[in-house]
mmCIF file of C-alpha atoms in Angstrom:
data_model
loop_
_atom_site.group_PDB
_atom_site.id
_atom_site.type_symbol
_atom_site.label_atom_id
_atom_site.label_comp_id
_atom_site.label_asym_id
_atom_site.label_seq_id
_atom_site.Cartn_x
_atom_site.Cartn_y
_atom_site.Cartn_z
ATOM 1 C CA MET A 1 203.651 82.397 -169.824
ATOM 2 C CA LYS A 2 200.268 83.885 -169.026
ATOM 3 C CA ALA A 3 200.449 82.668 -165.416
ATOM 4 C CA ALA A 4 203.417 84.958 -164.812
ATOM 5 C CA ALA A 5 201.032 87.909 -164.803
ATOM 6 C CA LEU A 6 199.099 86.615 -161.815
ATOM 7 C CA LEU A 7 199.591 88.552 -158.586
ATOM 8 C CA LEU A 8 197.655 86.908 -155.772
ATOM 9 C CA LEU A 9 199.041 87.685 -152.335
ATOM 10 C CA SER A 10 201.585 90.374 -151.524
ATOM 11 C CA ALA A 11 201.947 89.126 -147.958
ATOM 12 C CA LEU A 12 201.127 85.992 -146.023
ATOM 13 C CA PRO A 13 198.350 85.952 -143.406
ATOM 14 C CA VAL A 14 199.301 85.802 -139.746
ATOM 15 C CA ALA A 15 196.998 83.390 -137.953
ATOM 16 C CA ALA A 16 198.390 83.791 -134.451
ATOM 17 C CA GLN A 17 200.850 85.936 -132.514
ATOM 18 C CA ASP A 18 202.669 83.424 -130.288
ATOM 19 C CA LEU A 19 205.619 82.998 -132.672
ATOM 20 C CA SER A 20 208.216 85.508 -133.792
ATOM 21 C CA GLN A 21 207.670 87.119 -137.167
ATOM 22 C CA GLN A 22 210.419 84.970 -138.712
ATOM 23 C CA GLU A 23 209.000 81.779 -137.224
ATOM 24 C CA GLU A 24 205.499 82.643 -138.388
ATOM 25 C CA ALA A 25 206.761 83.370 -141.895
ATOM 26 C CA PHE A 26 208.592 80.031 -142.009
ATOM 27 C CA VAL A 27 205.532 78.077 -140.878
ATOM 28 C CA GLU A 28 203.189 79.779 -143.305
ATOM 29 C CA ALA A 29 205.632 79.526 -146.219
ATOM 30 C CA ASN A 30 206.000 75.802 -145.658
ATOM 31 C CA ILE A 31 202.241 75.350 -145.455
ATOM 32 C CA LEU A 32 202.137 76.907 -148.911
ATOM 33 C CA SER A 33 205.050 74.792 -150.140
ATOM 34 C CA VAL A 34 203.402 71.569 -148.999
ATOM 35 C CA PHE A 35 200.011 72.614 -150.376
ATOM 36 C CA TYR A 36 201.494 73.503 -153.766
ATOM 37 C CA HIS A 37 203.325 70.166 -153.819
ATOM 38 C CA GLU A 38 200.097 68.260 -153.178
ATOM 39 C CA LEU A 39 198.266 70.443 -155.676
ATOM 40 C CA GLY A 40 200.907 69.352 -158.177
ATOM 41 C CA HIS A 41 199.899 65.739 -157.565
ATOM 42 C CA ALA A 42 196.253 66.700 -158.010
ATOM 43 C CA LEU A 43 196.948 68.415 -161.333
ATOM 44 C CA ILE A 44 198.943 65.462 -162.616
ATOM 45 C CA ASP A 45 195.783 63.434 -162.000
ATOM 46 C CA VAL A 46 192.921 65.710 -163.060
ATOM 47 C CA GLU A 47 194.745 67.504 -165.900
ATOM 48 C CA ASP A 48 196.278 64.264 -167.253
ATOM 49 C CA VAL A 49 199.812 65.653 -167.075
ATOM 50 C CA PRO A 50 202.366 63.187 -168.473
ATOM 51 C CA ILE A 51 205.277 62.575 -166.105
ATOM 52 C CA PHE A 52 208.603 61.119 -167.184
ATOM 53 C CA GLY A 53 210.397 60.261 -163.956
ATOM 54 C CA GLN A 54 209.387 60.465 -160.308
ATOM 55 C CA GLU A 55 206.035 62.130 -159.692
ATOM 56 C CA GLU A 56 207.308 63.473 -156.353
ATOM 57 C CA ASP A 57 210.052 65.383 -158.158
ATOM 58 C CA ALA A 58 207.497 66.797 -160.596
ATOM 59 C CA ALA A 59 205.338 67.984 -157.686
ATOM 60 C CA ASP A 60 208.338 69.706 -156.078
ATOM 61 C CA VAL A 61 209.048 71.469 -159.369
ATOM 62 C CA PHE A 62 205.419 72.562 -159.673
ATOM 63 C CA ALA A 63 205.541 74.174 -156.217
ATOM 64 C CA VAL A 64 208.393 76.412 -157.370
ATOM 65 C CA VAL A 65 206.853 77.234 -160.759
ATOM 66 C CA LEU A 66 203.495 78.134 -159.218
ATOM 67 C CA THR A 67 205.172 80.295 -156.578
ATOM 68 C CA GLU A 68 207.030 82.202 -159.297
ATOM 69 C CA ALA A 69 203.795 82.550 -161.262
ATOM 70 C CA VAL A 70 201.506 83.863 -158.539
ATOM 71 C CA PHE A 71 203.699 86.010 -156.292
ATOM 72 C CA GLU A 72 205.546 89.241 -156.876
ATOM 73 C CA PRO A 73 209.303 88.622 -157.238
ATOM 74 C CA GLU A 74 210.309 89.930 -153.819
ATOM 75 C CA VAL A 75 207.683 87.805 -152.075
ATOM 76 C CA ALA A 76 208.658 84.746 -154.124
ATOM 77 C CA LEU A 77 212.265 85.266 -153.026
ATOM 78 C CA ASP A 78 211.247 85.391 -149.357
ATOM 79 C CA LEU A 79 209.325 82.165 -149.863
ATOM 80 C CA ALA A 80 212.311 80.628 -151.673
ATOM 81 C CA TYR A 81 214.407 80.854 -148.523
ATOM 82 C CA ASP A 82 211.764 79.233 -146.329
ATOM 83 C CA TYR A 83 210.816 76.517 -148.831
ATOM 84 C CA ALA A 84 214.413 75.350 -149.067
ATOM 85 C CA LEU A 85 215.034 75.678 -145.342
ATOM 86 C CA GLY A 86 212.019 73.435 -144.779
ATOM 87 C CA PHE A 87 213.888 70.596 -146.487
ATOM 88 C CA ASP A 88 217.032 71.483 -144.551
ATOM 89 C CA ALA A 89 215.075 71.253 -141.301
ATOM 90 C CA GLU A 90 213.770 67.802 -142.263
ATOM 91 C CA ALA A 91 217.299 66.610 -143.034
ATOM 92 C CA ARG A 92 218.609 67.926 -139.726
ATOM 93 C CA ALA A 93 215.789 66.376 -137.742
ATOM 94 C CA ARG A 94 216.413 63.004 -139.370
ATOM 95 C CA ALA A 95 220.133 63.256 -138.619
ATOM 96 C CA GLU A 96 219.436 64.146 -134.980
ATOM 97 C CA ARG A 97 217.296 61.036 -134.699
ATOM 98 C CA GLY A 98 220.141 58.999 -136.138
ATOM 99 C CA GLU A 99 218.032 57.895 -139.096
ATOM 100 C CA ASP A 100 219.292 57.259 -142.610
ATOM 101 C CA HIS A 101 217.196 58.319 -145.577
ATOM 102 C CA PRO A 102 214.693 55.589 -146.514
ATOM 103 C CA TRP A 103 216.125 54.894 -149.940
ATOM 104 C CA TRP A 104 213.085 52.854 -150.892
ATOM 105 C CA ASP A 105 210.831 55.907 -150.511
ATOM 106 C CA VAL A 106 209.306 57.680 -153.501
ATOM 107 C CA HIS A 107 210.566 61.017 -152.167
ATOM 108 C CA GLY A 108 214.161 61.986 -152.816
ATOM 109 C CA PRO A 109 216.553 62.774 -149.942
ATOM 110 C CA ASP A 110 215.729 66.073 -148.235
ATOM 111 C CA GLU A 111 219.276 67.264 -148.873
ATOM 112 C CA GLN A 112 218.762 66.849 -152.620
ATOM 113 C CA ARG A 113 215.302 68.416 -152.521
ATOM 114 C CA PHE A 114 216.920 71.388 -150.769
ATOM 115 C CA TYR A 115 219.427 71.937 -153.573
ATOM 116 C CA ASN A 116 216.860 71.275 -156.300
ATOM 117 C CA THR A 117 214.601 73.933 -154.779
ATOM 118 C CA VAL A 118 217.423 76.451 -154.444
ATOM 119 C CA CYS A 119 218.545 75.771 -158.010
ATOM 120 C CA LEU A 120 215.095 76.353 -159.491
ATOM 121 C CA PHE A 121 214.441 79.551 -157.568
ATOM 122 C CA TYR A 122 217.886 80.848 -158.482
ATOM 123 C CA GLY A 123 217.411 79.797 -162.100
ATOM 124 C CA ALA A 124 214.191 81.825 -162.318
ATOM 125 C CA ASP A 125 216.222 85.031 -161.882
ATOM 126 C CA PRO A 126 219.969 84.320 -161.889
ATOM 127 C CA GLN A 127 220.980 87.972 -162.163
ATOM 128 C CA GLY A 128 218.778 89.112 -159.299
ATOM 129 C CA ARG A 129 219.295 86.120 -157.010
ATOM 130 C CA SER A 130 223.038 85.607 -156.859
ATOM 131 C CA ASP A 131 222.932 86.509 -153.151
ATOM 132 C CA TYR A 132 220.272 83.839 -152.624
ATOM 133 C CA ALA A 133 222.425 81.191 -154.291
ATOM 134 C CA GLU A 134 225.403 82.238 -152.178
ATOM 135 C CA ASP A 135 223.377 82.351 -148.954
ATOM 136 C CA MET A 136 222.083 78.841 -149.578
ATOM 137 C CA GLY A 137 225.466 77.395 -150.552
ATOM 138 C CA LEU A 138 224.558 76.480 -154.128
ATOM 139 C CA PRO A 139 227.762 75.187 -155.747
ATOM 140 C CA GLU A 140 228.838 76.938 -158.939
ATOM 141 C CA GLU A 141 228.945 73.565 -160.688
ATOM 142 C CA ARG A 142 225.165 73.251 -160.224
ATOM 143 C CA ALA A 143 224.341 76.945 -160.518
ATOM 144 C CA ASP A 144 225.510 77.014 -164.137
ATOM 145 C CA TYR A 145 222.683 74.641 -165.073
ATOM 146 C CA CYS A 146 219.911 76.276 -163.038
ATOM 147 C CA PRO A 147 218.587 78.831 -165.569
ATOM 148 C CA GLY A 148 218.109 76.014 -168.064
ATOM 149 C CA GLU A 149 216.487 73.819 -165.414
ATOM 150 C CA TYR A 150 213.984 76.538 -164.530
ATOM 151 C CA GLU A 151 213.208 77.281 -168.175
ATOM 152 C CA GLN A 152 212.530 73.591 -168.735
ATOM 153 C CA ALA A 153 210.282 73.466 -165.658
ATOM 154 C CA GLU A 154 208.367 76.573 -166.732
ATOM 155 C CA VAL A 155 207.758 75.174 -170.201
ATOM 156 C CA ALA A 156 206.679 71.804 -168.788
ATOM 157 C CA TRP A 157 204.089 73.288 -166.421
ATOM 158 C CA GLY A 158 203.220 76.439 -168.377
ATOM 159 C CA GLU A 159 200.591 74.874 -170.622
ATOM 160 C CA VAL A 160 198.862 73.358 -167.599
ATOM 161 C CA LEU A 161 198.692 76.708 -165.813
ATOM 162 C CA ASP A 162 197.552 78.488 -168.964
ATOM 163 C CA ALA A 163 194.737 75.978 -169.506
ATOM 164 C CA MET A 164 193.444 76.538 -165.985
ATOM 165 C CA LEU A 165 193.651 80.319 -166.391
ATOM 166 C CA ASP A 166 191.795 80.175 -169.699
ATOM 167 C CA ARG A 167 188.842 78.564 -167.925
ATOM 168 C CA GLY A 168 188.577 81.636 -165.672
ATOM 169 C CA GLY A 169 187.746 81.775 -162.003
ATOM 170 C CA GLY A 170 185.510 79.257 -160.304
ATOM 171 C CA ASP A 171 185.282 77.027 -157.258
ATOM 172 C CA SER A 172 187.083 73.855 -158.336
ATOM 173 C CA LEU A 173 189.200 73.885 -155.141
ATOM 174 C CA ARG A 174 186.755 73.202 -152.297
ATOM 175 C CA LEU A 175 188.131 73.782 -148.810
ATOM 176 C CA SER A 176 186.836 72.324 -145.555
ATOM 177 C CA GLY A 177 188.470 72.981 -142.184
ATOM 178 C CA ALA A 178 189.350 76.625 -142.845
ATOM 179 C CA GLU A 179 188.727 77.415 -139.184
ATOM 180 C CA VAL A 180 191.488 75.065 -137.984
ATOM 181 C CA GLY A 181 194.691 76.800 -136.852
ATOM 182 C CA ARG A 182 197.370 78.338 -139.027
ATOM 183 C CA ILE A 183 196.944 75.681 -141.713
ATOM 184 C CA GLY A 184 193.269 76.473 -142.146
ATOM 185 C CA ALA A 185 193.891 80.233 -142.170
ATOM 186 C CA VAL A 186 196.647 80.066 -144.791
ATOM 187 C CA LEU A 187 194.748 77.644 -147.015
ATOM 188 C CA ALA A 188 191.505 79.623 -146.766
ATOM 189 C CA GLU A 189 193.167 82.690 -148.233
ATOM 190 C CA GLU A 190 195.194 80.737 -150.772
ATOM 191 C CA VAL A 191 192.293 78.621 -152.036
ATOM 192 C CA ALA A 192 190.140 81.737 -152.406
ATOM 193 C CA ALA A 193 192.903 83.504 -154.343
ATOM 194 C CA LEU A 194 193.448 80.567 -156.701
ATOM 195 C CA ASN A 195 189.731 80.026 -157.259
ATOM 196 C CA ALA A 196 189.382 83.691 -158.213
ATOM 197 C CA GLU A 197 191.793 83.212 -161.112
ATOM 198 C CA LEU A 198 191.571 79.650 -162.409
ATOM 199 C CA GLN A 199 189.674 76.379 -162.620
ATOM 200 C CA LEU A 200 190.860 72.790 -162.584
ATOM 201 C CA ALA A 201 189.434 70.279 -165.054
ATOM 202 C CA GLU A 202 187.785 68.483 -162.116
ATOM 203 C CA ASN A 203 186.903 69.580 -158.594
ATOM 204 C CA VAL A 204 189.453 68.827 -155.875
ATOM 205 C CA ASP A 205 188.516 68.845 -152.191
ATOM 206 C CA VAL A 206 191.061 70.379 -149.806
ATOM 207 C CA ARG A 207 190.623 69.187 -146.227
ATOM 208 C CA VAL A 208 192.287 70.306 -143.015
ATOM 209 C CA ALA A 209 191.713 67.487 -140.553
ATOM 210 C CA PRO A 210 193.438 65.381 -137.878
ATOM 211 C CA CYS A 211 194.932 62.139 -139.175
ATOM 212 C CA ASP A 212 197.278 60.960 -136.379
ATOM 213 C CA GLU A 213 200.436 61.963 -138.245
ATOM 214 C CA ALA A 214 202.250 65.060 -139.454
ATOM 215 C CA ASN A 215 201.514 64.618 -143.131
ATOM 216 C CA ALA A 216 199.749 65.919 -146.223
ATOM 217 C CA PHE A 217 198.695 63.828 -149.189
ATOM 218 C CA TYR A 218 196.631 63.678 -152.348
ATOM 219 C CA ASP A 219 194.151 60.819 -152.723
ATOM 220 C CA PRO A 220 193.215 60.151 -156.370
ATOM 221 C CA SER A 221 190.370 57.841 -155.362
ATOM 222 C CA ASP A 222 188.221 60.798 -154.312
ATOM 223 C CA ARG A 223 190.347 63.638 -155.710
ATOM 224 C CA SER A 224 191.151 65.184 -152.363
ATOM 225 C CA ILE A 225 194.098 66.860 -150.680
ATOM 226 C CA THR A 226 194.291 66.238 -146.930
ATOM 227 C CA PHE A 227 196.490 68.499 -144.840
ATOM 228 C CA CYS A 228 196.836 66.950 -141.394
ATOM 229 C CA THR A 229 196.439 69.310 -138.450
ATOM 230 C CA GLU A 230 199.359 67.541 -136.755
ATOM 231 C CA TYR A 231 201.675 69.084 -139.343
ATOM 232 C CA GLU A 232 201.423 72.504 -137.679
ATOM 233 C CA ALA A 233 203.318 71.415 -134.550
ATOM 234 C CA GLU A 234 206.091 69.889 -136.670
ATOM 235 C CA LEU A 235 206.453 73.060 -138.697
ATOM 236 C CA ILE A 236 206.564 75.187 -135.546
ATOM 237 C CA GLU A 237 209.301 72.991 -134.102
ATOM 238 C CA ALA A 238 211.252 73.241 -137.345
ATOM 239 C CA ALA A 239 210.788 77.013 -137.425
ATOM 240 C CA GLN A 240 212.114 77.406 -133.913
ATOM 241 C CA GLY A 241 215.127 75.274 -134.768
ATOM 242 C CA ILE A 242 215.892 77.234 -137.943
ATOM 243 C CA VAL A 243 215.371 80.703 -136.483
ATOM 244 C CA ASN A 244 217.041 80.060 -133.150
#
């Protein structure tokens, strides 16, 4: 896949110094994970990607495939730990609040999203990531299927990535709010890196703005991704819980 040759960032930006290095890495990795997930929704819309099944699952898969495509293997592996631990943190927080998973929701249970993420990252390099699978508690019964699952995911999204690369660099991702906190700093660098290499079929606005909830979402009505500033505090709290 042509996208596999892309090397964008060899390290993540550090927007502030009031967290430990591990906590900062977790926060920034999960900003990327959430952004890539929402970008997956945007591509499903503007690139007319057919989806058979839950769109939320497809967006989760895209986040992994894009990470493998644009980062060097060792950086992708570092991100793989933090992406999965982000779902683990959500599951723990829900359990501490005594809440059951909202089974009516379009998102799958965080516990399952954790294992799906681990499986895909492991499946991308099963020989080199056996320690990762062991560290994350991936059962052998699932691990056997993971190389095939990743290959399927790469094929499914590969044509979409190749089409965007073939159009060359541009400015189809348009960021506002780059000056706002860690989220703005991470997205400013990431949007610039993606724009340098590819173009979407239609422009998509990426906004960092307050919205009275810790959330991020794609709105097809105006083709925009909104990343709520309130999300930063939730990610910091999760990072401190995971690291400590």
